[in-house]
Amino acid sequence: MFYSASYCSPLGKITLASQQNQLVGLWIDGQKYFGAIVTADIIEKANLPVFNLTKKWLDNYFAGKNQTINQLPLAPNGSPFRQKVWDILCNIPYGEVITYGDIAKQIALQTNQPNMSSQAVGGAVGHNPISIIIPCHRVIGANGNLTGYAGGIDKKIKLLQIEGVDTRNFVLPKKGTAL
């Protein structure tokens, strides 16, 4: 059984999903892959402890406070490869960015491979079911390209600005899936 709750944020409505007292989903309305991990009936139950804890975390985050991820019971569902990528995302410091290529190099080292596809990493980053908290918005393309945020580039920029990142030197894509 899945449970859901809504949260009003500066980015618009956010839907939270839980299963077995763990957060399994967080999606901004209109986000690509919205609710993709929900495989059973979902019942709205706004006052579950996991939702109250997550809403407090989000309140602090949107107020510009650096929040740690380990204070939340997260349970993102995905393949072992996606889990490796999401683990790396969880370790990107607040207010900093890394590239898809940086993550690909880390995965290649972890798996003892000569290299790893940045595009494969991008797919895993894009399918992150707990956006914002698992900070996929902190991943940028090569040369400062702002690509690949399932919630939309405008929201990615806003999240980075909340964290104090100077986004003026980043490059907005002219075409592609990130728009």
mmCIF file of C-alpha atoms in Angstrom:
data_model
loop_
_atom_site.group_PDB
_atom_site.id
_atom_site.type_symbol
_atom_site.label_atom_id
_atom_site.label_comp_id
_atom_site.label_asym_id
_atom_site.label_seq_id
_atom_site.Cartn_x
_atom_site.Cartn_y
_atom_site.Cartn_z
ATOM 1 C CA MET A 1 0.000 0.000 0.000
ATOM 2 C CA PHE A 2 1.193 3.474 -0.868
ATOM 3 C CA TYR A 3 0.206 6.661 0.925
ATOM 4 C CA SER A 4 0.392 10.220 -0.356
ATOM 5 C CA ALA A 5 0.385 13.770 0.906
ATOM 6 C CA SER A 6 0.637 17.177 -0.725
ATOM 7 C CA TYR A 7 3.038 19.984 0.089
ATOM 8 C CA CYS A 8 2.802 23.574 -1.170
ATOM 9 C CA SER A 9 6.262 24.830 -2.108
ATOM 10 C CA PRO A 10 7.763 27.868 -3.858
ATOM 11 C CA LEU A 11 8.002 25.582 -6.914
ATOM 12 C CA GLY A 12 4.321 24.656 -6.815
ATOM 13 C CA LYS A 13 2.517 21.623 -5.468
ATOM 14 C CA ILE A 14 4.684 18.677 -4.464
ATOM 15 C CA THR A 15 3.319 15.165 -3.996
ATOM 16 C CA LEU A 16 4.927 12.910 -1.407
ATOM 17 C CA ALA A 17 4.572 9.116 -1.443
ATOM 18 C CA SER A 18 5.369 6.597 1.271
ATOM 19 C CA GLN A 19 5.333 2.880 1.730
ATOM 20 C CA GLN A 20 5.987 1.054 5.023
ATOM 21 C CA ASN A 21 6.800 4.312 6.844
ATOM 22 C CA GLN A 22 9.489 5.282 4.355
ATOM 23 C CA LEU A 23 9.532 8.057 1.762
ATOM 24 C CA VAL A 24 9.531 6.506 -1.703
ATOM 25 C CA GLY A 25 8.533 9.473 -3.843
ATOM 26 C CA LEU A 26 8.619 13.249 -4.068
ATOM 27 C CA TRP A 27 7.440 14.869 -7.289
ATOM 28 C CA ILE A 28 6.809 18.433 -8.380
ATOM 29 C CA ASP A 29 3.508 18.737 -10.273
ATOM 30 C CA GLY A 30 4.080 18.203 -13.964
ATOM 31 C CA GLN A 31 7.427 16.499 -13.411
ATOM 32 C CA LYS A 32 8.520 13.853 -15.870
ATOM 33 C CA TYR A 33 8.052 10.310 -14.486
ATOM 34 C CA PHE A 34 5.569 11.628 -11.894
ATOM 35 C CA GLY A 35 4.501 8.702 -9.703
ATOM 36 C CA ALA A 36 6.295 6.138 -11.853
ATOM 37 C CA ILE A 37 7.260 3.952 -8.872
ATOM 38 C CA VAL A 38 3.718 3.686 -7.499
ATOM 39 C CA THR A 39 2.681 0.120 -8.347
ATOM 40 C CA ALA A 40 -0.421 -0.244 -6.191
ATOM 41 C CA ASP A 41 -3.339 1.805 -4.932
ATOM 42 C CA ILE A 42 -2.363 5.079 -3.296
ATOM 43 C CA ILE A 43 -4.357 6.557 -0.432
ATOM 44 C CA GLU A 44 -4.033 10.134 0.752
ATOM 45 C CA LYS A 45 -2.969 10.180 4.403
ATOM 46 C CA ALA A 46 -1.376 13.564 5.033
ATOM 47 C CA ASN A 47 -0.438 13.223 8.703
ATOM 48 C CA LEU A 48 1.809 10.179 8.683
ATOM 49 C CA PRO A 49 5.018 10.706 10.680
ATOM 50 C CA VAL A 50 7.153 10.258 7.551
ATOM 51 C CA PHE A 51 5.204 13.039 5.819
ATOM 52 C CA ASN A 52 5.362 15.366 8.819
ATOM 53 C CA LEU A 53 9.131 14.862 9.020
ATOM 54 C CA THR A 54 9.522 15.417 5.257
ATOM 55 C CA LYS A 55 7.362 18.564 5.282
ATOM 56 C CA LYS A 56 9.466 20.015 8.112
ATOM 57 C CA TRP A 57 12.619 19.161 6.135
ATOM 58 C CA LEU A 58 11.173 20.904 3.069
ATOM 59 C CA ASP A 59 10.109 23.952 5.113
ATOM 60 C CA ASN A 60 13.693 24.340 6.331
ATOM 61 C CA TYR A 61 15.168 23.663 2.890
ATOM 62 C CA PHE A 62 13.011 26.274 1.180
ATOM 63 C CA ALA A 63 13.932 28.716 3.959
ATOM 64 C CA GLY A 64 17.542 28.341 2.765
ATOM 65 C CA LYS A 65 18.737 26.033 5.529
ATOM 66 C CA ASN A 66 21.161 23.236 4.697
ATOM 67 C CA GLN A 67 19.362 20.007 5.553
ATOM 68 C CA THR A 68 20.959 16.582 5.912
ATOM 69 C CA ILE A 69 19.403 13.683 4.082
ATOM 70 C CA ASN A 70 20.130 11.071 6.745
ATOM 71 C CA GLN A 71 17.423 12.474 9.023
ATOM 72 C CA LEU A 72 14.739 11.154 6.642
ATOM 73 C CA PRO A 73 13.701 7.505 6.098
ATOM 74 C CA LEU A 74 14.312 7.309 2.328
ATOM 75 C CA ALA A 75 13.632 4.199 0.253
ATOM 76 C CA PRO A 76 14.005 5.018 -3.454
ATOM 77 C CA ASN A 77 13.126 2.035 -5.618
ATOM 78 C CA GLY A 78 15.379 1.375 -8.587
ATOM 79 C CA SER A 79 17.910 -0.936 -10.190
ATOM 80 C CA PRO A 80 21.311 -1.501 -8.556
ATOM 81 C CA PHE A 81 22.861 0.900 -11.098
ATOM 82 C CA ARG A 82 20.337 3.632 -10.302
ATOM 83 C CA GLN A 83 20.902 3.059 -6.568
ATOM 84 C CA LYS A 84 24.657 3.641 -7.074
ATOM 85 C CA VAL A 85 23.951 6.893 -8.904
ATOM 86 C CA TRP A 86 21.454 8.063 -6.273
ATOM 87 C CA ASP A 87 23.962 7.258 -3.516
ATOM 88 C CA ILE A 88 26.434 9.592 -5.234
ATOM 89 C CA LEU A 89 23.741 12.277 -5.523
ATOM 90 C CA CYS A 90 23.161 12.039 -1.774
ATOM 91 C CA ASN A 91 26.797 12.955 -1.208
ATOM 92 C CA ILE A 92 26.861 16.122 -3.324
ATOM 93 C CA PRO A 93 27.302 18.922 -0.787
ATOM 94 C CA TYR A 94 24.586 21.538 -0.401
ATOM 95 C CA GLY A 95 25.287 24.506 -2.671
ATOM 96 C CA GLU A 96 27.667 22.607 -4.962
ATOM 97 C CA VAL A 97 27.292 20.981 -8.367
ATOM 98 C CA ILE A 98 28.991 18.142 -10.215
ATOM 99 C CA THR A 99 28.681 16.897 -13.781
ATOM 100 C CA TYR A 100 27.170 13.754 -15.210
ATOM 101 C CA GLY A 101 30.714 12.918 -16.343
ATOM 102 C CA ASP A 102 31.981 13.229 -12.754
ATOM 103 C CA ILE A 103 29.357 10.724 -11.615
ATOM 104 C CA ALA A 104 30.195 8.406 -14.529
ATOM 105 C CA LYS A 105 33.856 8.417 -13.453
ATOM 106 C CA GLN A 106 32.890 7.597 -9.865
ATOM 107 C CA ILE A 107 30.666 4.705 -10.989
ATOM 108 C CA ALA A 108 33.424 3.376 -13.263
ATOM 109 C CA LEU A 109 35.841 3.401 -10.310
ATOM 110 C CA GLN A 110 33.310 1.712 -8.005
ATOM 111 C CA THR A 111 32.571 -1.030 -10.535
ATOM 112 C CA ASN A 112 36.175 -1.441 -11.720
ATOM 113 C CA GLN A 113 35.295 -0.538 -15.318
ATOM 114 C CA PRO A 114 37.475 1.524 -17.654
ATOM 115 C CA ASN A 115 34.635 4.008 -18.232
ATOM 116 C CA MET A 116 30.929 4.623 -17.813
ATOM 117 C CA SER A 117 28.395 6.333 -20.040
ATOM 118 C CA SER A 118 27.361 9.834 -18.966
ATOM 119 C CA GLN A 119 24.085 9.199 -20.798
ATOM 120 C CA ALA A 120 23.380 6.135 -18.626
ATOM 121 C CA VAL A 121 24.085 8.258 -15.566
ATOM 122 C CA GLY A 122 21.721 10.916 -16.947
ATOM 123 C CA GLY A 123 18.957 8.322 -17.247
ATOM 124 C CA ALA A 124 19.415 7.283 -13.628
ATOM 125 C CA VAL A 125 19.553 10.893 -12.434
ATOM 126 C CA GLY A 126 16.389 11.717 -14.391
ATOM 127 C CA HIS A 127 14.486 8.788 -12.855
ATOM 128 C CA ASN A 128 15.312 9.808 -9.285
ATOM 129 C CA PRO A 129 11.972 9.249 -7.502
ATOM 130 C CA ILE A 130 12.759 11.516 -4.527
ATOM 131 C CA SER A 131 13.744 14.774 -6.206
ATOM 132 C CA ILE A 132 15.004 17.749 -4.193
ATOM 133 C CA ILE A 133 15.894 15.563 -1.183
ATOM 134 C CA ILE A 134 18.055 13.269 -3.318
ATOM 135 C CA PRO A 135 19.570 16.315 -5.017
ATOM 136 C CA CYS A 136 19.531 15.555 -8.737
ATOM 137 C CA HIS A 137 19.245 19.314 -9.346
ATOM 138 C CA ARG A 138 22.936 19.592 -8.343
ATOM 139 C CA VAL A 139 24.025 17.704 -11.476
ATOM 140 C CA ILE A 140 24.926 19.733 -14.548
ATOM 141 C CA GLY A 141 26.241 18.941 -17.991
ATOM 142 C CA ALA A 142 29.737 19.512 -19.287
ATOM 143 C CA ASN A 143 30.855 23.135 -19.562
ATOM 144 C CA GLY A 144 28.109 24.350 -17.219
ATOM 145 C CA ASN A 145 25.166 23.193 -19.324
ATOM 146 C CA LEU A 146 21.944 23.131 -17.296
ATOM 147 C CA THR A 147 20.461 19.951 -18.665
ATOM 148 C CA GLY A 148 18.410 17.043 -17.541
ATOM 149 C CA TYR A 149 16.066 18.074 -14.748
ATOM 150 C CA ALA A 150 12.779 16.157 -14.866
ATOM 151 C CA GLY A 151 11.037 18.994 -13.004
ATOM 152 C CA GLY A 152 12.115 21.571 -15.605
ATOM 153 C CA ILE A 153 15.099 23.881 -15.982
ATOM 154 C CA ASP A 154 13.348 26.801 -14.282
ATOM 155 C CA LYS A 155 12.879 24.708 -11.143
ATOM 156 C CA LYS A 156 16.456 23.428 -11.281
ATOM 157 C CA ILE A 157 17.719 27.016 -11.378
ATOM 158 C CA LYS A 158 15.451 28.008 -8.483
ATOM 159 C CA LEU A 159 16.672 25.090 -6.346
ATOM 160 C CA LEU A 160 20.315 25.955 -7.039
ATOM 161 C CA GLN A 161 19.650 29.604 -6.190
ATOM 162 C CA ILE A 162 17.982 28.595 -2.907
ATOM 163 C CA GLU A 163 21.269 26.851 -2.090
ATOM 164 C CA GLY A 164 23.260 29.978 -2.941
ATOM 165 C CA VAL A 165 24.710 28.716 -6.223
ATOM 166 C CA ASP A 166 25.577 31.494 -8.670
ATOM 167 C CA THR A 167 23.779 30.298 -11.805
ATOM 168 C CA ARG A 168 24.713 33.259 -14.029
ATOM 169 C CA ASN A 169 27.556 31.417 -15.766
ATOM 170 C CA PHE A 170 25.576 28.276 -16.506
ATOM 171 C CA VAL A 171 24.393 27.676 -20.059
ATOM 172 C CA LEU A 172 20.698 27.166 -20.786
ATOM 173 C CA PRO A 173 19.996 24.545 -23.445
ATOM 174 C CA LYS A 174 18.432 25.755 -26.654
ATOM 175 C CA LYS A 175 16.782 22.388 -27.325
ATOM 176 C CA GLY A 176 16.508 19.003 -25.689
ATOM 177 C CA THR A 177 14.671 17.079 -23.021
ATOM 178 C CA ALA A 178 15.521 19.489 -20.225
ATOM 179 C CA LEU A 179 13.279 22.300 -21.464
#
